[in-house]
Tab-separated table of C-alpha atoms in Angstrom:
chain	number	residue	atom	x	y	z
A	1	MET	CA	81.057	146.587	86.678
A	2	SER	CA	80.376	145.644	90.300
A	3	MET	CA	83.099	143.895	92.255
A	4	LYS	CA	82.502	140.316	93.307
A	5	PRO	CA	81.790	139.905	97.038
A	6	THR	CA	84.716	138.655	99.099
A	7	TRP	CA	84.326	135.584	101.321
A	8	ASP	CA	86.149	134.679	104.544
A	9	ILE	CA	85.858	131.149	105.955
A	10	PHE	CA	87.206	130.484	109.448
A	11	CYS	CA	88.133	126.923	110.437
A	12	ALA	CA	89.408	125.706	113.804
A	13	VAL	CA	90.711	122.159	113.365
A	14	VAL	CA	89.220	120.211	116.278
A	15	ASP	CA	88.329	116.793	114.872
A	16	ASN	CA	91.185	115.390	112.823
A	17	TYR	CA	90.375	116.168	109.182
A	18	GLY	CA	86.603	116.636	109.326
A	19	ASP	CA	86.352	120.397	109.872
A	20	ILE	CA	89.179	121.336	107.543
A	21	GLY	CA	88.027	118.732	105.008
A	22	VAL	CA	84.595	120.339	104.707
A	23	THR	CA	85.819	123.949	104.678
A	24	TRP	CA	88.625	123.272	102.192
A	25	ARG	CA	86.184	121.622	99.773
A	26	LEU	CA	83.738	124.497	100.211
A	27	ALA	CA	86.393	127.170	99.681
A	28	ARG	CA	87.637	125.494	96.493
A	29	GLN	CA	84.128	125.163	95.110
A	30	LEU	CA	83.185	128.781	95.807
A	31	ALA	CA	86.341	129.887	94.001
A	32	ALA	CA	86.193	127.431	91.088
A	33	GLU	CA	82.468	127.298	90.319
A	34	HIS	CA	81.271	130.726	91.474
A	35	ASP	CA	84.443	132.697	90.659
A	36	LEU	CA	84.516	134.258	94.130
A	37	PRO	CA	87.528	135.665	96.025
A	38	VAL	CA	87.819	133.308	99.009
A	39	ARG	CA	90.130	133.501	102.004
A	40	LEU	CA	90.321	130.418	104.234
A	41	TRP	CA	91.611	131.017	107.767
A	42	VAL	CA	93.052	127.849	109.330
A	43	ASP	CA	94.512	127.535	112.821
A	44	ASP	CA	96.332	124.239	112.101
A	45	LEU	CA	98.333	124.397	108.880
A	46	CYS	CA	100.036	121.052	109.529
A	47	THR	CA	96.691	119.283	109.203
A	48	PHE	CA	95.786	121.394	106.163
A	49	ALA	CA	99.081	120.494	104.456
A	50	GLN	CA	98.159	116.803	104.755
A	51	LEU	CA	95.023	117.440	102.699
A	52	CYS	CA	96.676	119.826	100.250
A	53	PRO	CA	99.950	118.468	98.856
A	54	GLY	CA	102.323	121.329	98.163
A	55	ALA	CA	100.928	123.502	100.935
A	56	SER	CA	103.298	124.937	103.523
A	57	ALA	CA	102.706	124.226	107.197
A	58	ALA	CA	104.559	127.445	108.079
A	59	ALA	CA	103.421	130.139	105.611
A	60	ALA	CA	101.264	132.926	107.009
A	61	GLN	CA	99.769	133.412	103.543
A	62	GLN	CA	99.646	131.124	100.496
A	63	TRP	CA	97.402	130.347	97.508
A	64	HIS	CA	96.125	126.937	96.402
A	65	SER	CA	93.369	126.028	93.912
A	66	GLY	CA	92.402	129.685	93.589
A	67	VAL	CA	91.932	130.097	97.355
A	68	GLU	CA	93.980	132.349	99.635
A	69	ILE	CA	95.025	130.366	102.709
A	70	ARG	CA	95.805	132.383	105.827
A	71	HIS	CA	97.210	131.133	109.111
A	72	TRP	CA	94.768	131.882	111.902
A	73	ALA	CA	97.538	132.359	114.464
A	74	PRO	CA	97.012	132.794	118.243
A	75	GLU	CA	98.323	136.329	117.737
A	76	TRP	CA	95.668	137.659	115.344
A	77	PRO	CA	97.425	139.471	112.465
A	78	GLY	CA	94.469	141.765	111.771
A	79	ALA	CA	92.453	141.823	108.556
A	80	GLU	CA	89.703	143.775	106.860
A	81	PRO	CA	86.453	141.739	107.094
A	82	ALA	CA	85.066	140.179	103.927
A	83	ASP	CA	81.557	140.779	102.557
A	84	VAL	CA	80.505	137.268	103.604
A	85	VAL	CA	81.963	135.746	106.765
A	86	ILE	CA	81.534	132.042	107.511
A	87	GLU	CA	82.221	130.858	111.040
A	88	ALA	CA	82.520	127.097	110.488
A	89	PHE	CA	81.150	124.773	113.150
A	90	ALA	CA	80.773	127.430	115.865
A	91	CYS	CA	84.460	128.371	115.978
A	92	GLU	CA	84.659	131.811	117.582
A	93	LEU	CA	85.853	134.644	115.368
A	94	PRO	CA	88.716	136.845	116.613
A	95	GLN	CA	87.277	139.674	118.711
A	96	ASP	CA	89.161	142.302	116.721
A	97	TYR	CA	87.662	140.947	113.498
A	98	VAL	CA	84.121	141.088	114.919
A	99	GLN	CA	84.689	144.675	116.083
A	100	ARG	CA	85.862	145.626	112.601
A	101	MET	CA	82.728	144.036	111.133
A	102	GLY	CA	80.640	146.311	113.354
A	103	THR	CA	82.525	149.493	112.465
A	104	SER	CA	83.128	148.818	108.765
A	105	GLY	CA	80.137	150.829	107.558
A	106	ARG	CA	79.359	147.980	105.135
A	107	ARG	CA	76.629	145.345	105.133
A	108	ILE	CA	78.405	142.113	106.051
A	109	LEU	CA	76.673	138.733	106.024
A	110	TRP	CA	77.789	136.652	109.012
A	111	LEU	CA	76.971	132.948	108.816
A	112	ASN	CA	77.454	130.189	111.354
A	113	LEU	CA	77.916	127.046	109.236
A	114	GLU	CA	76.587	124.310	111.518
A	115	TYR	CA	77.327	120.608	111.785
A	116	LEU	CA	75.311	118.260	109.602
A	117	SER	CA	72.158	116.693	111.047
A	118	ALA	CA	69.026	114.987	109.712
A	119	GLU	CA	66.947	115.854	112.780
A	120	GLU	CA	63.523	117.399	112.146
A	121	TRP	CA	64.253	120.697	113.916
A	122	VAL	CA	67.065	121.577	111.492
A	123	SER	CA	64.715	122.779	108.720
A	124	GLY	CA	62.994	125.146	111.150
A	125	CYS	CA	66.272	126.668	112.360
A	126	HIS	CA	68.030	126.917	109.000
A	127	GLY	CA	68.485	130.547	107.965
A	128	LEU	CA	67.301	132.048	111.247
A	129	PRO	CA	69.022	135.256	112.446
A	130	SER	CA	70.712	135.673	115.817
A	131	PRO	CA	71.217	139.297	116.985
A	132	GLN	CA	74.783	140.032	118.130
A	133	ALA	CA	76.441	142.864	120.039
A	134	GLY	CA	77.095	146.085	118.146
A	135	GLY	CA	74.022	145.745	115.960
A	136	LEU	CA	75.448	142.777	114.013
A	137	GLU	CA	73.349	139.791	112.996
A	138	LYS	CA	74.495	136.217	112.547
A	139	PHE	CA	72.498	133.622	110.591
A	140	PHE	CA	72.412	129.884	111.233
A	141	PHE	CA	73.173	127.866	108.093
A	142	PHE	CA	72.478	124.153	108.380
A	143	PRO	CA	73.668	121.596	105.828
A	144	GLY	CA	71.073	118.866	105.534
A	145	PHE	CA	69.134	116.261	103.616
A	146	SER	CA	66.033	118.169	102.515
A	147	ALA	CA	65.302	121.066	100.168
A	148	THR	CA	64.557	123.307	103.173
A	149	THR	CA	68.148	123.044	104.473
A	150	GLY	CA	71.537	124.093	103.103
A	151	GLY	CA	72.068	120.783	101.281
A	152	LEU	CA	75.359	118.876	101.024
A	153	ILE	CA	78.711	119.765	99.474
A	154	ARG	CA	78.635	118.511	95.895
A	155	GLU	CA	80.893	119.784	93.140
A	156	ARG	CA	79.406	120.405	89.696
A	157	GLY	CA	79.477	117.237	87.612
A	158	LEU	CA	80.506	115.042	90.564
A	159	VAL	CA	77.798	112.399	90.156
A	160	ALA	CA	78.298	112.106	86.384
A	161	GLU	CA	82.055	111.799	86.886
A	162	ARG	CA	81.549	109.109	89.522
A	163	ARG	CA	79.179	107.079	87.369
A	164	ALA	CA	81.533	107.247	84.384
A	165	PHE	CA	84.423	106.076	86.597
A	166	GLN	CA	82.383	103.183	87.998
A	167	ALA	CA	81.521	102.100	84.450
A	168	ASP	CA	85.217	102.059	83.469
A	169	ALA	CA	86.985	98.989	84.860
A	170	ALA	CA	90.325	100.059	83.363
A	171	ALA	CA	90.163	103.463	85.088
A	172	GLN	CA	89.434	101.783	88.415
A	173	ARG	CA	92.292	99.336	87.943
A	174	CYS	CA	94.676	102.163	87.076
A	175	PHE	CA	93.624	104.161	90.148
A	176	LEU	CA	93.992	101.198	92.516
A	177	ASP	CA	97.405	100.469	90.988
A	178	SER	CA	98.452	104.021	91.889
A	179	LEU	CA	97.667	103.169	95.540
A	180	GLY	CA	99.622	99.918	95.324
A	181	VAL	CA	96.426	97.848	95.377
A	182	SER	CA	95.847	94.845	93.124
A	183	ARG	CA	92.167	93.954	93.126
A	184	LEU	CA	91.640	90.257	93.690
A	185	PRO	CA	89.397	88.578	91.095
A	186	ASP	CA	85.825	88.120	92.383
A	187	ALA	CA	86.680	89.700	95.762
A	188	GLN	CA	84.318	92.066	97.515
A	189	LEU	CA	86.148	95.381	97.962
A	190	ILE	CA	85.514	97.334	101.185
A	191	SER	CA	86.994	100.559	102.579
A	192	LEU	CA	87.330	100.954	106.353
A	193	PHE	CA	87.540	104.435	107.874
A	194	ALA	CA	86.315	104.765	111.457
A	195	TYR	CA	87.047	106.108	114.906
A	196	GLU	CA	88.334	103.673	117.535
A	197	ASN	CA	85.750	100.895	117.308
A	198	ALA	CA	85.305	97.759	119.398
A	199	ALA	CA	83.083	96.276	116.671
A	200	VAL	CA	86.011	95.874	114.268
A	201	ALA	CA	87.403	92.588	115.619
A	202	ASP	CA	84.110	90.665	115.461
A	203	TRP	CA	83.426	92.024	111.975
A	204	LEU	CA	86.894	91.059	110.688
A	205	ASP	CA	86.428	87.587	112.196
A	206	ALA	CA	83.225	87.240	110.170
A	207	LEU	CA	84.898	88.394	106.950
A	208	ALA	CA	87.872	86.069	107.443
A	209	SER	CA	85.652	83.029	108.057
A	210	GLY	CA	83.306	83.641	105.125
A	211	ALA	CA	83.129	81.664	101.896
A	212	GLY	CA	83.843	84.535	99.496
A	213	LEU	CA	87.044	86.546	99.142
A	214	VAL	CA	87.001	89.980	100.773
A	215	GLN	CA	89.560	92.744	100.346
A	216	VAL	CA	89.510	95.488	103.003
A	217	LEU	CA	91.418	98.708	102.337
A	218	VAL	CA	92.214	100.756	105.455
A	219	PRO	CA	93.363	104.354	104.974
A	220	GLU	CA	95.638	105.670	107.731
A	221	GLY	CA	93.521	106.791	110.671
A	222	ARG	CA	92.280	106.192	114.175
A	223	VAL	CA	90.929	102.683	113.556
A	224	LEU	CA	94.374	101.239	112.701
A	225	PRO	CA	95.246	100.184	116.289
A	226	ASP	CA	92.006	98.131	116.451
A	227	VAL	CA	92.938	96.394	113.196
A	228	ALA	CA	96.506	95.854	114.445
A	229	ARG	CA	95.226	94.213	117.660
A	230	TRP	CA	93.072	91.860	115.623
A	231	LEU	CA	96.106	90.900	113.540
A	232	GLY	CA	98.273	90.252	116.603
A	233	GLY	CA	99.444	93.570	117.911
A	234	SER	CA	102.260	94.888	115.716
A	235	PRO	CA	101.772	98.512	114.557
A	236	LEU	CA	100.575	98.761	110.964
A	237	GLN	CA	102.357	100.778	108.313
A	238	PRO	CA	101.029	102.112	104.980
A	239	GLY	CA	101.507	99.510	102.273
A	240	SER	CA	101.414	96.527	104.637
A	241	CYS	CA	99.219	93.665	103.455
A	242	HIS	CA	97.866	90.801	105.599
A	243	GLN	CA	95.906	87.651	104.766
A	244	ARG	CA	93.707	85.724	107.176
A	245	GLY	CA	91.262	83.158	105.836
A	246	ALA	CA	89.100	84.686	103.124
A	247	LEU	CA	90.169	88.191	104.108
A	248	GLN	CA	92.999	90.306	102.741
A	249	LEU	CA	93.720	93.551	104.619
A	250	GLN	CA	95.813	96.362	103.181
A	251	VAL	CA	96.787	99.658	104.816
A	252	LEU	CA	96.775	102.703	102.539
A	253	ARG	CA	98.853	105.847	102.882
A	254	PHE	CA	97.112	109.152	103.572
A	255	MET	CA	95.193	110.288	100.492
A	256	THR	CA	94.126	113.587	98.967
A	257	GLN	CA	90.387	114.275	98.900
A	258	ALA	CA	90.178	113.465	95.186
A	259	GLN	CA	91.918	110.120	95.770
A	260	TYR	CA	89.634	109.277	98.669
A	261	ASP	CA	86.564	109.971	96.515
A	262	ARG	CA	87.826	107.485	93.951
A	263	LEU	CA	88.576	104.900	96.601
A	264	LEU	CA	84.942	105.113	97.726
A	265	TRP	CA	83.796	104.836	94.108
A	266	CYS	CA	85.855	101.658	93.604
A	267	CYS	CA	84.476	99.848	96.649
A	268	ASP	CA	81.381	97.674	96.989
A	269	PHE	CA	80.841	98.828	100.580
A	270	ASN	CA	82.238	101.770	102.551
A	271	ALA	CA	82.633	102.181	106.311
A	272	VAL	CA	82.919	105.901	107.022
A	273	ARG	CA	82.867	108.255	109.980
A	274	GLY	CA	82.127	111.804	111.144
A	275	GLU	CA	80.892	114.220	108.484
A	276	GLU	CA	83.376	114.632	105.615
A	277	SER	CA	83.832	110.963	104.641
A	278	PHE	CA	80.146	110.308	105.451
A	279	ILE	CA	78.994	112.839	102.841
A	280	ARG	CA	81.473	111.616	100.232
A	281	ALA	CA	80.328	108.012	100.704
A	282	GLN	CA	76.762	109.074	99.942
A	283	TRP	CA	77.870	110.509	96.589
A	284	ALA	CA	79.654	107.202	95.854
A	285	GLY	CA	76.319	105.449	95.300
A	286	ARG	CA	77.382	102.372	97.280
A	287	PRO	CA	76.051	100.802	100.506
A	288	LEU	CA	77.680	102.253	103.626
A	289	VAL	CA	77.833	102.210	107.387
A	290	TRP	CA	78.300	105.428	109.350
A	291	HIS	CA	80.393	105.533	112.512
A	292	ILE	CA	78.960	108.660	114.102
A	293	TYR	CA	81.112	110.690	116.497
A	294	PRO	CA	80.145	109.649	120.049
A	295	GLN	CA	78.660	112.450	122.165
A	296	GLU	CA	77.961	112.916	125.864
A	297	GLU	CA	74.776	111.304	127.213
A	298	ALA	CA	74.544	109.245	124.002
A	299	ALA	CA	73.082	112.239	122.102
A	300	HIS	CA	74.638	110.866	118.890
A	301	TRP	CA	72.125	108.000	118.792
A	302	ASP	CA	69.298	110.457	118.095
A	303	LYS	CA	71.300	111.922	115.206
A	304	LEU	CA	72.148	108.455	113.863
A	305	ARG	CA	68.535	107.313	114.029
A	306	ALA	CA	67.238	110.529	112.440
A	307	PHE	CA	69.518	110.097	109.447
A	308	PHE	CA	68.826	106.383	109.129
A	309	GLU	CA	65.060	106.821	109.112
A	310	ARG	CA	65.325	109.397	106.341
A	311	TYR	CA	67.921	107.413	104.380
A	312	ALA	CA	66.275	103.981	104.588
A	313	CYS	CA	62.596	104.952	104.431
A	314	SER	CA	62.134	103.492	100.930
A	315	LEU	CA	63.507	100.041	101.871
A	316	ASP	CA	61.283	97.036	102.515
A	317	ASP	CA	60.928	96.119	106.210
A	318	ALA	CA	63.372	93.195	106.135
A	319	SER	CA	66.138	95.150	104.371
A	320	ARG	CA	65.669	98.170	106.610
A	321	SER	CA	65.781	96.041	109.763
A	322	ALA	CA	68.936	94.230	108.612
A	323	LEU	CA	70.717	97.459	107.678
A	324	TRP	CA	69.810	99.116	110.979
A	325	GLY	CA	70.972	95.996	112.805
A	326	PHE	CA	74.459	96.387	111.357
A	327	TRP	CA	74.568	100.162	111.884
A	328	GLN	CA	73.508	99.635	115.489
A	329	ALA	CA	76.103	96.932	116.096
A	330	TRP	CA	78.834	99.019	114.436
A	331	ASN	CA	78.138	102.025	116.644
A	332	ALA	CA	77.477	100.031	119.834
A	333	GLY	CA	80.736	98.097	119.427
A	334	GLU	CA	79.347	94.555	119.589
A	335	GLY	CA	77.554	91.986	117.458
A	336	ALA	CA	78.853	93.291	114.135
A	337	GLY	CA	79.806	89.870	112.720
A	338	LYS	CA	76.347	88.317	112.917
A	339	ALA	CA	74.675	91.582	111.857
A	340	TRP	CA	76.972	91.773	108.811
A	341	TRP	CA	75.836	88.434	107.416
A	342	GLU	CA	72.190	89.313	107.987
A	343	MET	CA	72.661	92.618	106.154
A	344	ARG	CA	74.552	90.965	103.271
A	345	ARG	CA	71.405	89.026	102.348
A	346	HIS	CA	69.897	92.343	101.206
A	347	CYS	CA	72.829	93.695	99.172
A	348	ASP	CA	70.819	94.228	95.961
A	349	ALA	CA	68.197	96.327	97.748
A	350	LEU	CA	70.918	98.326	99.500
A	351	ARG	CA	72.728	98.994	96.232
A	352	GLN	CA	69.525	100.303	94.648
A	353	LEU	CA	68.848	102.451	97.716
A	354	SER	CA	72.296	104.059	97.416
A	355	GLU	CA	71.624	105.322	93.888
A	356	ARG	CA	68.080	106.451	94.724
A	357	TRP	CA	69.450	108.432	97.666
A	358	THR	CA	72.080	110.106	95.469
A	359	ASP	CA	69.427	111.250	92.987
A	360	GLU	CA	67.223	112.546	95.803
A	361	GLN	CA	70.040	114.571	97.355
A	362	VAL	CA	70.986	116.106	93.996
A	363	THR	CA	67.470	117.571	93.737
A	364	ASN	CA	68.000	119.366	97.086
A	365	GLY	CA	70.762	121.582	95.666
A	366	ASP	CA	74.345	121.867	96.895
A	367	LEU	CA	75.844	123.701	99.867
A	368	ALA	CA	78.013	126.195	97.939
A	369	GLY	CA	75.197	127.103	95.555
A	370	LYS	CA	72.763	127.581	98.432
A	371	LEU	CA	75.232	129.811	100.292
A	372	VAL	CA	75.634	132.015	97.221
A	373	SER	CA	71.847	132.185	96.764
A	374	PHE	CA	71.360	133.015	100.457
A	375	TYR	CA	73.727	135.952	100.122
A	376	ALA	CA	71.970	137.213	96.982
A	377	ASP	CA	68.561	136.997	98.698
A	378	TRP	CA	69.913	138.700	101.821
A	379	LEU	CA	71.173	141.618	99.726
């Protein structure tokens, strides 16, 4: 019987929980659903331990969810290269490791797992080789939103599990109770996860002055100081709850990935950021706004627009214009209050779009499955 190929995933934590969030999900899925030996190298175990309760921030080697976690220390401990090596988000592999890949005498698949983008050029670059020193070859692997890309991270049965949860009011109530949240009758439930964002104050003003009750749940993160300023300046702590007009705001403690998924599933609208929470909000089947990570020379606007045009192409003109108006205001940092009310007029169309988009993305395959298939084809 042939041995299963070993997999090494390297993650340098550079953007809060985004990079480690994606790689930790991927490592778990490769181990759980494809029964593969996976080793995840992480340079920041403190951040990893936040996502993985029970993990040690000090252990050089530990196992969780069937995955071997190794500390990628500044002093490289040395290791025999795996059969498949994933360099996540252009982090540079240790030089000693690369040299060992070249002298191993084995065929080793080296993949650069890129950042997510909906831009047209991604399909053309996905899977292309890049010759490296020592006769090695590295392939570009692009997650994406079409069948000709690497797809999105999606665990087996995720969509069915989400839909069953959303159809079960008691399960939702029980989950929210576990977070210390009591859902207000007839209130719109919204999650807020963003980078620092000047649009927050105007948006909260609009929610507070509206006719219907709104409940905003804010997980710990970088947007909290903006919310605190709007409330009057005092630092916000997990569990704190604040009422202003029609709006109730509650700060939530840091959550595991499974808890965060369920939070998104409970909400009527989700404000998300970066890549990890952005992908998970798409699987939630609910309307969303994406706070994209700002880049130099405003390059992020091209990425935002490319995704939006793909995502919203099936909407009628009025709904698409209203949704883009809010996304634009949210990312520009001004005009979010007025744009919110305009967008809210199209909530039924946006809800239907969210489910259509989920079904479309399922047909594109999932990231872990496509990585495994790529390796098999390469062999």
